[in-house]
């Protein structure tokens, strides 16, 4: 489905095993209930993912076999920076751990043997979302768990026929973006040269045909939620705009869809965007007002950043970006600037600043930070979006620096002075 997994190393010593009797609590079950390119087309989203509550993970709360040589990577800090969740293979398989920063006390949050791929702590600190690969295979799914190890559930990818991986959190932590790979529909020969797609026992229809206004993925009345809530029956938004919100749940060639999923299970999944032929698709950020989404899509060697309005899925901006780490950028807190790690029209990736108007269209693009002969390999932001960490590849070694991306008295496309951050190595 995609080959854009990102890994981030944790510098410094590996976590110290907890003392006997101080194991983290085992996860407990929690009841749950759990929407890109389609202007003028019949592209459709995969069926909305249905969260699945999980029983307590089997096994003890700590690693049974503690490897002498193990690694820790992909850290994600909580909002105040006092704790970090990360991946560690001290038990022989990459698992989800968490613990206070600067302390040797760590706890295992999911003791299942499924390797963990990605980790993301919600901005409000209430949930930790992560991607796993059941059995170590290509199929992946997205789960979430509370920082104390309770409430573990599958948000997407429970169906072995589909896969899912993580995107960004909404800034108010109301939802996490998840990319879901739609399974290809079964194709059956029809009469008079028609082709029938298998949408389930009661959902057979000619290929390319639009279902009726009363059709929905689930029983009952379907509404696509969002800043402008489109009604699936009347096909109109509150402002009277006509919208094509109905289409088959499966396609002959599958596809990728991005949903916003409420980890608490109180709201239905929201379809953010769909792309039928995407090689990869990830939601990297949402503007604070929820009006725009930053997507990273495309095959290796042809990745691009795309800004899309969430109300009508209209693309307002696109720019080539570098391969490697999938987290390519972020909107400024006021939505006036888009910060991107890009190598557009240059040999080495740098930090770009794109000024946006109120409709999300670019009014100017400039290079805000660059180094001669060095790639900007990693770009990360503080939760408030006002500070960026830049990791440069300098002749094979990583050099880290911090810059203010919302400095007082500067233009919105300028950063503050760089502050080098020495690394232990």
CSV table of C-alpha atoms in Angstrom, one decimal:
chain,number,residue,atom,x,y,z
A,1,UNK,CA,0.0,0.0,0.0
A,2,UNK,CA,2.7,2.4,0.9
A,3,UNK,CA,6.4,2.5,1.7
A,4,UNK,CA,6.6,5.8,3.5
A,5,UNK,CA,7.0,4.6,7.1
A,6,UNK,CA,9.1,7.1,9.1
A,7,UNK,CA,11.3,6.2,12.0
A,8,UNK,CA,12.9,8.5,14.4
A,9,UNK,CA,15.7,7.6,16.7
A,10,UNK,CA,15.7,8.4,20.4
A,11,UNK,CA,19.1,9.7,21.4
A,12,UNK,CA,20.7,8.9,24.7
A,13,UNK,CA,20.6,5.7,26.8
A,14,UNK,CA,17.9,3.1,26.4
A,15,UNK,CA,15.2,3.0,29.1
A,16,UNK,CA,16.0,1.2,32.3
A,17,UNK,CA,13.7,-1.7,33.2
A,18,UNK,CA,11.2,-0.9,35.9
A,19,UNK,CA,11.8,-2.3,39.4
A,20,UNK,CA,9.9,-5.4,40.4
A,21,UNK,CA,6.4,-4.6,41.4
A,22,UNK,CA,6.3,-1.4,39.4
A,23,UNK,CA,4.9,-2.7,36.1
A,24,UNK,CA,2.5,-0.5,34.1
A,25,UNK,CA,-1.1,-1.5,34.3
A,26,UNK,CA,-2.4,-3.9,31.7
A,27,UNK,CA,-4.8,-2.6,29.1
A,28,UNK,CA,-8.5,-3.0,29.8
A,29,UNK,CA,-11.3,-3.2,27.3
A,30,UNK,CA,-13.4,-0.1,26.5
A,31,UNK,CA,-16.6,0.1,24.6
A,32,UNK,CA,-16.4,1.9,21.3
A,33,UNK,CA,-18.5,3.2,18.4
A,34,UNK,CA,-17.0,4.6,15.6
A,35,UNK,CA,-14.7,10.1,6.6
A,36,UNK,CA,-9.1,13.7,-2.5
A,37,UNK,CA,-9.4,13.8,-5.6
A,38,UNK,CA,-13.0,13.5,-6.6
A,39,UNK,CA,-14.2,16.7,-8.3
A,40,UNK,CA,-16.3,15.7,-11.1
A,41,UNK,CA,-15.4,12.0,-10.8
A,42,UNK,CA,-17.1,8.9,-9.3
A,43,UNK,CA,-14.2,8.1,-6.9
A,44,UNK,CA,-15.5,6.7,-3.6
A,45,UNK,CA,-14.3,6.2,-0.2
A,46,UNK,CA,-13.7,2.9,1.5
A,47,UNK,CA,-16.4,1.9,4.0
A,48,UNK,CA,-15.9,4.0,7.1
A,49,UNK,CA,-13.7,2.1,9.6
A,50,UNK,CA,-15.5,0.7,12.6
A,51,UNK,CA,-13.5,0.8,15.9
A,52,UNK,CA,-13.2,-2.5,17.7
A,53,UNK,CA,-12.7,-2.7,21.5
A,54,UNK,CA,-9.9,-5.1,22.5
A,55,UNK,CA,-9.5,-7.3,25.6
A,56,UNK,CA,-6.5,-7.0,27.8
A,57,UNK,CA,-3.3,-7.7,25.9
A,58,UNK,CA,-2.0,-11.1,26.6
A,59,UNK,CA,1.2,-11.5,28.7
A,60,UNK,CA,2.7,-9.6,31.5
A,61,UNK,CA,3.1,-5.8,31.6
A,62,UNK,CA,6.8,-6.0,31.1
A,63,UNK,CA,9.1,-7.8,28.6
A,64,UNK,CA,9.6,-11.4,29.5
A,65,UNK,CA,12.9,-11.6,27.6
A,66,UNK,CA,15.0,-8.5,28.0
A,67,UNK,CA,17.5,-8.2,25.2
A,68,UNK,CA,20.9,-6.9,26.1
A,69,UNK,CA,21.1,-5.1,22.8
A,70,UNK,CA,17.9,-3.3,22.0
A,71,UNK,CA,16.8,0.0,20.5
A,72,UNK,CA,14.3,2.7,21.1
A,73,UNK,CA,12.8,5.0,18.4
A,74,UNK,CA,9.9,7.0,17.1
A,75,UNK,CA,9.3,9.1,20.3
A,76,UNK,CA,6.1,11.2,20.7
A,77,UNK,CA,5.9,13.5,23.7
A,78,UNK,CA,2.7,14.6,25.5
A,79,UNK,CA,1.6,18.2,25.5
A,80,UNK,CA,3.8,19.5,28.4
A,81,UNK,CA,6.8,17.4,27.4
A,82,UNK,CA,7.0,15.5,30.7
A,83,UNK,CA,6.4,12.1,29.2
A,84,UNK,CA,7.2,10.3,25.9
A,85,UNK,CA,5.7,7.3,24.2
A,86,UNK,CA,8.1,5.3,22.0
A,87,UNK,CA,8.8,2.0,20.3
A,88,UNK,CA,11.3,-0.4,21.9
A,89,UNK,CA,12.3,-3.9,21.1
A,90,UNK,CA,13.7,-4.8,24.5
A,91,UNK,CA,11.3,-7.7,24.6
A,92,UNK,CA,12.3,-9.1,21.2
A,93,UNK,CA,9.6,-7.3,19.1
A,94,UNK,CA,9.0,-3.6,18.6
A,95,UNK,CA,6.3,-2.7,21.2
A,96,UNK,CA,4.7,0.5,22.6
A,97,UNK,CA,6.2,1.9,25.8
A,98,UNK,CA,5.9,5.2,27.7
A,99,UNK,CA,7.6,6.8,30.6
A,100,UNK,CA,8.6,10.2,32.2
A,101,UNK,CA,11.3,12.1,30.3
A,102,UNK,CA,14.7,11.8,32.1
A,103,UNK,CA,13.6,8.8,34.2
A,104,UNK,CA,14.3,5.1,34.0
A,105,UNK,CA,10.7,4.2,34.9
A,106,UNK,CA,9.0,2.9,31.8
A,107,UNK,CA,5.8,1.0,31.2
A,108,UNK,CA,4.6,-1.3,28.5
A,109,UNK,CA,1.3,-0.2,27.0
A,110,UNK,CA,0.6,-3.0,24.6
A,111,UNK,CA,2.1,-6.4,25.3
A,112,UNK,CA,0.8,-8.0,22.1
A,113,UNK,CA,3.4,-9.5,19.7
A,114,UNK,CA,2.3,-7.4,16.8
A,115,UNK,CA,5.2,-5.0,15.8
A,116,UNK,CA,4.5,-1.3,16.3
A,117,UNK,CA,5.4,1.0,13.4
A,118,UNK,CA,4.3,4.6,14.4
A,119,UNK,CA,3.3,6.5,17.5
A,120,UNK,CA,1.5,9.7,18.0
A,121,UNK,CA,0.4,11.2,21.4
A,122,UNK,CA,-2.7,13.4,21.2
A,123,UNK,CA,-2.3,17.2,21.8
A,124,UNK,CA,-4.5,17.0,24.9
A,125,UNK,CA,-2.6,14.0,26.3
A,126,UNK,CA,-5.6,11.7,26.6
A,127,UNK,CA,-4.8,9.2,23.9
A,128,UNK,CA,-1.8,7.6,22.2
A,129,UNK,CA,-2.5,6.4,18.7
A,130,UNK,CA,-0.2,3.9,17.0
A,131,UNK,CA,0.2,1.7,13.9
A,132,UNK,CA,0.9,-2.1,14.2
A,133,UNK,CA,1.6,-4.8,11.7
A,134,UNK,CA,-0.2,-8.0,12.8
A,135,UNK,CA,2.1,-10.9,12.6
A,136,UNK,CA,4.8,-8.7,11.1
A,137,UNK,CA,3.2,-8.7,7.7
A,138,UNK,CA,2.2,-6.0,5.2
A,139,UNK,CA,-1.3,-5.5,6.7
A,140,UNK,CA,-1.3,-2.7,9.2
A,141,UNK,CA,-3.9,-1.3,11.5
A,142,UNK,CA,-4.3,1.8,13.8
A,143,UNK,CA,-5.0,1.5,17.5
A,144,UNK,CA,-5.2,3.8,20.4
A,145,UNK,CA,-4.7,3.4,24.1
A,146,UNK,CA,-4.8,5.7,27.1
A,147,UNK,CA,-1.4,6.7,28.7
A,148,UNK,CA,-2.1,4.3,31.6
A,149,UNK,CA,-2.6,1.4,29.3
A,150,UNK,CA,-6.4,1.2,29.5
A,151,UNK,CA,-9.0,1.6,26.7
A,152,UNK,CA,-7.0,-0.2,24.0
A,153,UNK,CA,-9.0,-0.4,20.8
A,154,UNK,CA,-8.6,-0.7,17.0
A,155,UNK,CA,-9.6,2.4,15.2
A,156,UNK,CA,-9.1,1.2,11.6
A,157,UNK,CA,-7.7,-1.8,9.8
A,158,UNK,CA,-9.5,-4.5,11.8
A,159,UNK,CA,-10.6,-6.1,8.6
A,160,UNK,CA,-7.7,-8.2,7.2
A,161,UNK,CA,-8.8,-7.2,3.7
A,162,UNK,CA,-7.9,-3.5,4.3
A,163,UNK,CA,-5.0,-1.7,5.9
A,164,UNK,CA,-4.7,1.6,7.8
A,165,UNK,CA,-1.9,3.9,9.0
A,166,UNK,CA,-1.6,7.0,11.0
A,167,UNK,CA,-2.0,10.6,10.1
A,168,UNK,CA,-2.1,13.8,12.2
A,169,UNK,CA,-4.3,14.7,15.1
A,170,UNK,CA,-6.8,17.5,15.0
A,171,UNK,CA,-5.4,20.3,17.1
A,172,UNK,CA,-8.3,20.0,19.5
A,173,UNK,CA,-7.7,16.3,19.8
A,174,UNK,CA,-11.3,15.6,18.7
A,175,UNK,CA,-10.1,13.2,16.0
A,176,UNK,CA,-7.1,11.5,14.5
A,177,UNK,CA,-6.6,11.2,10.8
A,178,UNK,CA,-6.2,7.7,9.5
A,179,UNK,CA,-5.5,6.5,5.9
A,180,UNK,CA,-7.4,3.4,5.0
A,181,UNK,CA,-6.7,1.3,1.9
A,182,UNK,CA,-9.9,0.2,0.3
A,183,UNK,CA,-10.0,-3.4,-0.8
A,184,UNK,CA,-10.5,-4.0,-4.6
A,185,UNK,CA,-14.1,-5.0,-5.4
A,186,UNK,CA,-14.8,-8.4,-6.7
A,187,UNK,CA,-15.8,-8.2,-10.4
A,188,UNK,CA,-18.5,-10.4,-11.9
A,189,UNK,CA,-19.7,-10.7,-15.5
A,190,UNK,CA,-23.1,-9.1,-16.1
A,191,UNK,CA,-25.7,-9.4,-18.8
A,192,UNK,CA,-25.4,-7.4,-22.1
A,193,UNK,CA,-21.7,-6.8,-21.5
A,194,UNK,CA,-22.2,-5.1,-18.1
A,195,UNK,CA,-19.8,-5.6,-15.3
A,196,UNK,CA,-21.1,-6.0,-11.7
A,197,UNK,CA,-19.1,-5.0,-8.6
A,198,UNK,CA,-19.6,-7.0,-5.5
A,199,UNK,CA,-20.5,-4.6,-2.7
A,200,UNK,CA,-22.0,-7.3,-0.5
A,201,UNK,CA,-25.1,-9.5,-0.8
A,202,UNK,CA,-27.5,-6.6,-1.3
A,203,UNK,CA,-25.3,-4.1,-3.1
A,204,UNK,CA,-24.9,-5.4,-6.6
A,205,UNK,CA,-24.9,-2.6,-9.3
A,206,UNK,CA,-23.4,-1.9,-12.7
A,207,UNK,CA,-19.8,-0.6,-12.6
A,208,UNK,CA,-19.7,3.2,-12.6
A,209,UNK,CA,-23.4,3.6,-11.7
A,210,UNK,CA,-24.4,5.9,-8.9
A,211,UNK,CA,-26.5,4.4,-6.1
A,212,UNK,CA,-29.8,6.0,-5.2
A,213,UNK,CA,-30.1,8.9,-2.8
A,214,UNK,CA,-31.2,6.6,-0.1
A,215,UNK,CA,-28.1,4.4,-0.3
A,216,UNK,CA,-25.6,4.5,2.6
A,217,UNK,CA,-22.6,2.5,3.7
A,218,UNK,CA,-24.5,1.8,6.9
A,219,UNK,CA,-28.2,1.4,7.8
A,220,UNK,CA,-30.1,4.6,8.2
A,221,UNK,CA,-29.6,8.2,7.1
A,222,UNK,CA,-26.0,9.0,6.2
A,223,UNK,CA,-24.4,12.5,6.7
A,224,UNK,CA,-20.9,13.5,5.8
A,225,UNK,CA,-19.7,15.6,8.7
A,226,UNK,CA,-17.2,18.5,8.7
A,227,UNK,CA,-17.0,22.3,8.6
A,228,UNK,CA,-19.7,22.2,5.9
A,229,UNK,CA,-21.8,19.2,6.6
A,230,UNK,CA,-23.0,17.6,3.3
A,231,UNK,CA,-26.3,15.7,3.5
A,232,UNK,CA,-26.0,12.3,1.7
A,233,UNK,CA,-29.7,12.3,0.8
A,234,UNK,CA,-30.3,15.8,-0.5
A,235,UNK,CA,-26.7,16.0,-1.7
A,236,UNK,CA,-26.5,19.6,-0.6
A,237,UNK,CA,-24.4,21.6,2.0
A,238,UNK,CA,-26.0,24.1,4.4
A,239,UNK,CA,-25.1,26.9,1.9
A,240,UNK,CA,-27.0,25.1,-0.9
A,241,UNK,CA,-24.0,23.8,-2.7
A,242,UNK,CA,-24.6,20.5,-4.6
A,243,UNK,CA,-22.2,17.7,-3.7
A,244,UNK,CA,-21.7,14.2,-4.9
A,245,UNK,CA,-21.5,12.4,-1.5
A,246,UNK,CA,-22.8,8.9,-2.6
A,247,UNK,CA,-20.7,6.3,-4.4
A,248,UNK,CA,-19.9,2.6,-4.1
A,249,UNK,CA,-18.0,1.6,-1.1
A,250,UNK,CA,-15.6,-0.5,-3.1
A,251,UNK,CA,-13.9,0.0,-6.5
A,252,UNK,CA,-12.4,-2.4,-9.0
A,253,UNK,CA,-8.9,-1.1,-8.3
A,254,UNK,CA,-9.3,-0.2,-4.6
A,255,UNK,CA,-7.9,3.2,-3.4
A,256,UNK,CA,-6.9,5.2,-0.4
A,257,UNK,CA,-9.2,7.3,1.8
A,258,UNK,CA,-8.4,9.5,4.8
A,259,UNK,CA,-10.9,9.6,7.7
A,260,UNK,CA,-11.0,11.6,10.8
A,261,UNK,CA,-11.8,9.2,13.7
A,262,UNK,CA,-12.9,10.1,17.2
A,263,UNK,CA,-10.9,8.0,19.6
A,264,UNK,CA,-13.6,8.2,22.2
A,265,UNK,CA,-16.1,6.7,19.7
A,266,UNK,CA,-18.7,9.5,20.3
A,267,UNK,CA,-18.8,10.7,16.7
A,268,UNK,CA,-19.0,8.9,13.4
A,269,UNK,CA,-15.9,8.9,11.2
A,270,UNK,CA,-15.6,11.9,8.9
A,271,UNK,CA,-14.4,11.3,5.3
A,272,UNK,CA,-11.7,13.9,4.6
A,273,UNK,CA,-10.5,12.9,1.1
A,274,UNK,CA,-10.2,10.0,-1.3
A,275,UNK,CA,-7.9,9.1,-4.1
A,276,UNK,CA,-8.4,6.0,-6.3
A,277,UNK,CA,-5.0,5.6,-7.8
A,278,UNK,CA,-2.8,7.0,-5.0
A,279,UNK,CA,0.5,5.2,-4.3
A,280,UNK,CA,0.6,6.8,-0.9
A,281,UNK,CA,-1.6,9.3,1.0
A,282,UNK,CA,-1.2,10.8,4.4
A,283,UNK,CA,-2.8,13.7,6.3
A,284,UNK,CA,0.2,15.6,7.8
A,285,UNK,CA,-1.7,18.5,9.3
A,286,UNK,CA,-5.0,20.2,9.7
A,287,UNK,CA,-5.3,24.0,10.1
A,288,UNK,CA,-6.4,25.1,13.5
A,289,UNK,CA,-9.8,26.2,12.2
A,290,UNK,CA,-10.2,22.9,10.4
A,291,UNK,CA,-10.7,24.5,6.9
A,292,UNK,CA,-7.6,23.1,5.3
A,293,UNK,CA,-5.7,19.8,5.2
A,294,UNK,CA,-2.1,19.2,4.3
A,295,UNK,CA,-1.7,15.9,2.5
A,296,UNK,CA,1.4,14.1,1.3
A,297,UNK,CA,0.8,11.8,-1.7
A,298,UNK,CA,2.4,10.2,-4.7
A,299,UNK,CA,4.9,7.4,-5.5
A,300,UNK,CA,8.5,7.5,-4.5
A,301,UNK,CA,10.4,10.1,-6.5
A,302,UNK,CA,7.2,12.0,-7.2
A,303,UNK,CA,5.9,12.9,-3.8
A,304,UNK,CA,4.0,16.2,-3.4
A,305,UNK,CA,2.5,18.3,-0.7
A,306,UNK,CA,-1.2,19.2,-1.4
A,307,UNK,CA,-3.4,21.7,0.4
A,308,UNK,CA,-7.0,20.8,0.2
A,309,UNK,CA,-10.1,22.5,1.5
A,310,UNK,CA,-12.0,20.2,3.8
A,311,UNK,CA,-15.4,21.7,2.9
A,312,UNK,CA,-15.4,20.8,-0.8
A,313,UNK,CA,-12.1,18.8,-1.3
A,314,UNK,CA,-10.8,21.5,-3.7
A,315,UNK,CA,-7.0,21.5,-4.1
A,316,UNK,CA,-5.6,25.0,-3.6
A,317,UNK,CA,-1.9,24.3,-3.6
A,318,UNK,CA,0.6,21.6,-4.6
A,319,UNK,CA,4.4,21.5,-4.4
A,320,UNK,CA,6.9,18.6,-4.9
A,321,UNK,CA,8.5,17.4,-1.7
A,322,UNK,CA,11.4,15.0,-0.9
A,323,UNK,CA,11.1,11.3,-0.1
A,324,UNK,CA,12.2,9.8,3.2
A,325,UNK,CA,10.2,11.0,6.3
A,326,UNK,CA,6.5,11.4,5.6
A,327,UNK,CA,5.9,14.3,8.0
A,328,UNK,CA,6.5,17.1,5.5
A,329,UNK,CA,5.2,20.2,7.3
A,330,UNK,CA,2.6,22.1,9.2
A,331,UNK,CA,0.3,25.1,9.1
A,332,UNK,CA,1.1,28.1,11.3
A,333,UNK,CA,-1.3,28.7,14.2
A,334,UNK,CA,-3.0,31.5,12.3
A,335,UNK,CA,-3.2,29.5,9.0
A,336,UNK,CA,-1.3,32.3,7.1
A,337,UNK,CA,1.8,30.2,6.5
A,338,UNK,CA,2.5,26.7,5.4
A,339,UNK,CA,5.9,25.4,6.5
A,340,UNK,CA,7.2,22.6,4.3
A,341,UNK,CA,10.3,20.4,4.0
A,342,UNK,CA,10.8,20.3,0.2
A,343,UNK,CA,13.4,19.9,-2.5
A,344,UNK,CA,11.4,21.6,-5.3
A,345,UNK,CA,13.7,23.0,-8.0
A,346,UNK,CA,16.8,22.3,-5.9
A,347,UNK,CA,19.2,19.5,-5.1
A,348,UNK,CA,18.9,19.5,-1.3
A,349,UNK,CA,15.7,19.7,0.7
A,350,UNK,CA,15.2,22.9,2.7
A,351,UNK,CA,12.5,24.6,4.8
A,352,UNK,CA,10.0,26.4,2.6
A,353,UNK,CA,7.5,29.0,3.7
A,354,UNK,CA,4.3,29.3,1.6
A,355,UNK,CA,2.1,32.3,2.3
A,356,UNK,CA,-1.6,31.5,2.0
A,357,UNK,CA,-4.7,33.7,1.5
A,358,UNK,CA,-8.0,33.1,3.2
A,359,UNK,CA,-9.0,30.6,0.5
A,360,UNK,CA,-5.9,28.6,1.0
A,361,UNK,CA,-4.2,29.7,-2.2
A,362,UNK,CA,-0.5,30.6,-2.3
A,363,UNK,CA,0.5,34.3,-2.5
A,364,UNK,CA,4.2,33.7,-2.2
A,365,UNK,CA,6.8,30.9,-1.7
A,366,UNK,CA,10.3,31.3,-0.3
A,367,UNK,CA,13.1,29.3,1.3
A,368,UNK,CA,13.2,30.1,5.0
A,369,UNK,CA,16.1,27.9,6.0
A,370,UNK,CA,18.8,26.0,4.0
A,371,UNK,CA,22.3,24.7,4.2
A,372,UNK,CA,24.8,24.4,1.3
A,373,UNK,CA,25.3,20.7,0.5
A,374,UNK,CA,23.0,19.5,3.3
A,375,UNK,CA,19.6,18.0,3.2
A,376,UNK,CA,16.8,18.9,5.7
A,377,UNK,CA,16.0,15.3,6.6
A,378,UNK,CA,13.5,15.7,9.5
A,379,UNK,CA,11.1,18.5,10.4
A,380,UNK,CA,9.0,18.5,13.6
A,381,UNK,CA,7.0,21.1,15.4
A,382,UNK,CA,6.1,21.9,19.0
A,383,UNK,CA,2.4,21.3,19.9
A,384,UNK,CA,1.7,25.0,19.7
A,385,UNK,CA,3.3,25.3,16.2
A,386,UNK,CA,5.6,28.2,17.1
A,387,UNK,CA,8.9,26.2,17.2
A,388,UNK,CA,10.3,23.9,14.7
A,389,UNK,CA,13.1,21.3,15.0
A,390,UNK,CA,15.3,21.0,11.9
A,391,UNK,CA,17.5,17.9,11.5
A,392,UNK,CA,20.2,18.4,8.8
A,393,UNK,CA,22.2,15.7,7.2
A,394,UNK,CA,25.8,17.0,7.2
A,395,UNK,CA,28.0,14.5,5.5
A,396,UNK,CA,26.1,11.6,6.9
A,397,UNK,CA,25.9,13.0,10.5
A,398,UNK,CA,22.7,14.6,11.9
A,399,UNK,CA,22.8,18.2,13.2
A,400,UNK,CA,19.8,19.5,15.1
A,401,UNK,CA,18.6,23.1,15.5
A,402,UNK,CA,15.5,24.9,16.7
A,403,UNK,CA,13.9,27.9,15.0
A,404,UNK,CA,10.9,30.1,15.9
A,405,UNK,CA,8.3,29.9,13.2
A,406,UNK,CA,6.1,32.5,14.7
A,407,UNK,CA,8.6,35.1,15.8
A,408,UNK,CA,7.3,38.5,17.1
A,409,UNK,CA,8.0,41.4,14.8
A,410,UNK,CA,8.9,39.3,11.8
A,411,UNK,CA,7.0,38.6,8.5
A,412,UNK,CA,4.9,35.4,8.6
A,413,UNK,CA,7.3,33.7,6.2
A,414,UNK,CA,10.4,34.3,8.2
A,415,UNK,CA,11.9,32.3,11.1
A,416,UNK,CA,13.8,33.5,14.1
A,417,UNK,CA,17.6,32.8,14.5
A,418,UNK,CA,18.6,29.2,14.5
A,419,UNK,CA,19.6,27.7,17.9
A,420,UNK,CA,21.9,24.7,17.6
A,421,UNK,CA,21.0,21.8,19.9
A,422,UNK,CA,24.1,19.6,20.6
A,423,UNK,CA,23.4,15.9,20.5
A,424,UNK,CA,25.0,13.4,23.0
A,425,UNK,CA,26.8,11.6,20.2
